[in-house]
mmCIF file of C-alpha atoms in Angstrom:
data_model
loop_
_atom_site.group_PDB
_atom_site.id
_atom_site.type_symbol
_atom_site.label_atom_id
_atom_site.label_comp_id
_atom_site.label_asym_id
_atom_site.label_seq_id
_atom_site.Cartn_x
_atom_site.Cartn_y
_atom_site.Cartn_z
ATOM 1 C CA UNK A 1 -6.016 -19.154 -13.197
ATOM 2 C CA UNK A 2 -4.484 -21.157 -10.402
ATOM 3 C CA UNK A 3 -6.360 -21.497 -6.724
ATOM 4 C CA UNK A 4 -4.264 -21.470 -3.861
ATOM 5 C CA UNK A 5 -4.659 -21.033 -0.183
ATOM 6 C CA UNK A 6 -2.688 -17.991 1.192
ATOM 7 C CA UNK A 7 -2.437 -16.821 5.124
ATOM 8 C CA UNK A 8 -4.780 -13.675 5.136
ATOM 9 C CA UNK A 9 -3.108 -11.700 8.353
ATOM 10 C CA UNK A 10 -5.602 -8.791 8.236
ATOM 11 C CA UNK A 11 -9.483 -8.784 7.935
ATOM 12 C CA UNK A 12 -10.417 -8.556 4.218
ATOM 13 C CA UNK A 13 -11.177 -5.167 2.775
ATOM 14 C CA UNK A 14 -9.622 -3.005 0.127
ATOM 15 C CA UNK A 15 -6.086 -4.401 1.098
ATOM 16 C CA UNK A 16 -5.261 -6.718 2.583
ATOM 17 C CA UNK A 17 -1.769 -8.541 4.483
ATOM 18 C CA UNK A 18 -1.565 -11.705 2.981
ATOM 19 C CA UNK A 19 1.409 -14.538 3.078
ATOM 20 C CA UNK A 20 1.681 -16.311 -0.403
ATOM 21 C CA UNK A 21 2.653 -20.190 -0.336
ATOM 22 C CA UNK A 22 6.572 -19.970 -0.425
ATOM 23 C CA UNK A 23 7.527 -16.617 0.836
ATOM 24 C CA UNK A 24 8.505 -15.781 4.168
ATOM 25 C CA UNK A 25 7.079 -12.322 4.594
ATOM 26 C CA UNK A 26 3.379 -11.177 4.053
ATOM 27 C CA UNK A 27 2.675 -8.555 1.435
ATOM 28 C CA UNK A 28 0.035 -5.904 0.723
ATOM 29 C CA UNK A 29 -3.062 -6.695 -1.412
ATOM 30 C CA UNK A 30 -4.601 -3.978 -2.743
ATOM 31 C CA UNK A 31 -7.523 -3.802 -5.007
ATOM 32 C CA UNK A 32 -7.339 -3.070 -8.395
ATOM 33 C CA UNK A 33 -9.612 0.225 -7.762
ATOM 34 C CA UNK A 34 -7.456 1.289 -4.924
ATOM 35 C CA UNK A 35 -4.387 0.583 -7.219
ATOM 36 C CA UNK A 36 -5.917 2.774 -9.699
ATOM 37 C CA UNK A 37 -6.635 5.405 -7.424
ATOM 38 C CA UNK A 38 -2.627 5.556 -5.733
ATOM 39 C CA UNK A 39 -1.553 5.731 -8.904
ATOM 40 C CA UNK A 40 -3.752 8.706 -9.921
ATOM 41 C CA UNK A 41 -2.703 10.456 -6.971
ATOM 42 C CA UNK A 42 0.859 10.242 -8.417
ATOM 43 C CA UNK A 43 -0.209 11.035 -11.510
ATOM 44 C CA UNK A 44 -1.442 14.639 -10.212
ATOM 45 C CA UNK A 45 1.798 15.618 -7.904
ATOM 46 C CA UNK A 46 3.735 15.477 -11.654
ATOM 47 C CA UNK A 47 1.088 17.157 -13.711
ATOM 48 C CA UNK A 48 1.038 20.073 -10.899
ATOM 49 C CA UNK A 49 4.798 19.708 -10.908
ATOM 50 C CA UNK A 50 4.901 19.984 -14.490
ATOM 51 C CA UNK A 51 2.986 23.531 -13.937
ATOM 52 C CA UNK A 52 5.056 24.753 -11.196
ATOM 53 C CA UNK A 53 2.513 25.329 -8.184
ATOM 54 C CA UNK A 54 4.830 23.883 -5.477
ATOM 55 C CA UNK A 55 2.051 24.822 -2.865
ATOM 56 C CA UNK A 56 -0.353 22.057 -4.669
ATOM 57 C CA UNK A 57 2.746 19.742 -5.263
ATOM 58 C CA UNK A 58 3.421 19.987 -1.270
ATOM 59 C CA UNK A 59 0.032 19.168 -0.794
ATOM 60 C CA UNK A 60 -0.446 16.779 -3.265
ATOM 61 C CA UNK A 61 2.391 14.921 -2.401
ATOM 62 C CA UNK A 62 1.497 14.615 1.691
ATOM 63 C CA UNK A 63 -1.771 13.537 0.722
ATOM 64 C CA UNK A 64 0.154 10.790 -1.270
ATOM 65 C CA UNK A 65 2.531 10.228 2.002
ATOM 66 C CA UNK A 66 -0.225 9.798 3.876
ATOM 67 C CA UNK A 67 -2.483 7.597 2.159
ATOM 68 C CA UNK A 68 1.191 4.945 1.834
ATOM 69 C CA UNK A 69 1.833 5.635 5.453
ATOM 70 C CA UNK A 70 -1.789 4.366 6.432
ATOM 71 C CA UNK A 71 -1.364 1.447 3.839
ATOM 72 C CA UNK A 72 2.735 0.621 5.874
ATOM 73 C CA UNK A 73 0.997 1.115 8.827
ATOM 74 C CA UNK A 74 -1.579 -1.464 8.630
ATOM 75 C CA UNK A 75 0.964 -3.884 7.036
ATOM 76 C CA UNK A 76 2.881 -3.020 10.057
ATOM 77 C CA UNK A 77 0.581 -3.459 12.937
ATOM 78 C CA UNK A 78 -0.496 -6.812 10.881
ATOM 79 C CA UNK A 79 3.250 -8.158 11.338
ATOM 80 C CA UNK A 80 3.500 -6.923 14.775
ATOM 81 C CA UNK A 81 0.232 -9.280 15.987
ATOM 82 C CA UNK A 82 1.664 -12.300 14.539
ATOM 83 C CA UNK A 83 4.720 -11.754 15.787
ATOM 84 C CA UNK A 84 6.920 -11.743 12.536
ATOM 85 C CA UNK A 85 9.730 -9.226 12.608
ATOM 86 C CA UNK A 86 9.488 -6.756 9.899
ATOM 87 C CA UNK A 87 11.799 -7.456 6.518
ATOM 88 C CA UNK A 88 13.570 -4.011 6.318
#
């Protein structure tokens, strides 16, 4: 393990915006937990692909949208209050 200090943008909670020594844009930090969770949540829109209900794939899949879009938005509003353009 290596300590470093690291610009925290956003106030600390299950992610975080953070700038890492040496790159010019922020990124998300998300907590392992959190991780886990996205990644079950993309886990389900395939398995109820794999069974055909496109009705619980729709609303699988928004609740996925939605959960990323609150995630962008938060990295979004964290760039806007520091000023720093975004990188796309």
């Amino acid at each position: 393990m290596v300590r470093i200090e690291a610009e925290l943008f956003t106030s600390v909670g299950n992610d975080a915006v953070v700038r890492m020594p040496g790159r010019r844009f922020p990124g998300a930090l998300t907590q392992g937990d959190s991780l886990h969770i996205l990644r079950s949540d993309v886990a389900e829109v395939v398995e109820v692909r794999e069974r055909g209900d496109l009705a619980e794939v729709r609303d699988c899949a928004d609740l996925l949208l939605a959960n990323l879009d609150a995630l962008l938005a938060r990295h979004e509003a964290a760039l806007g209050e520091h000023e720093i353009a975004r990188p796309y």
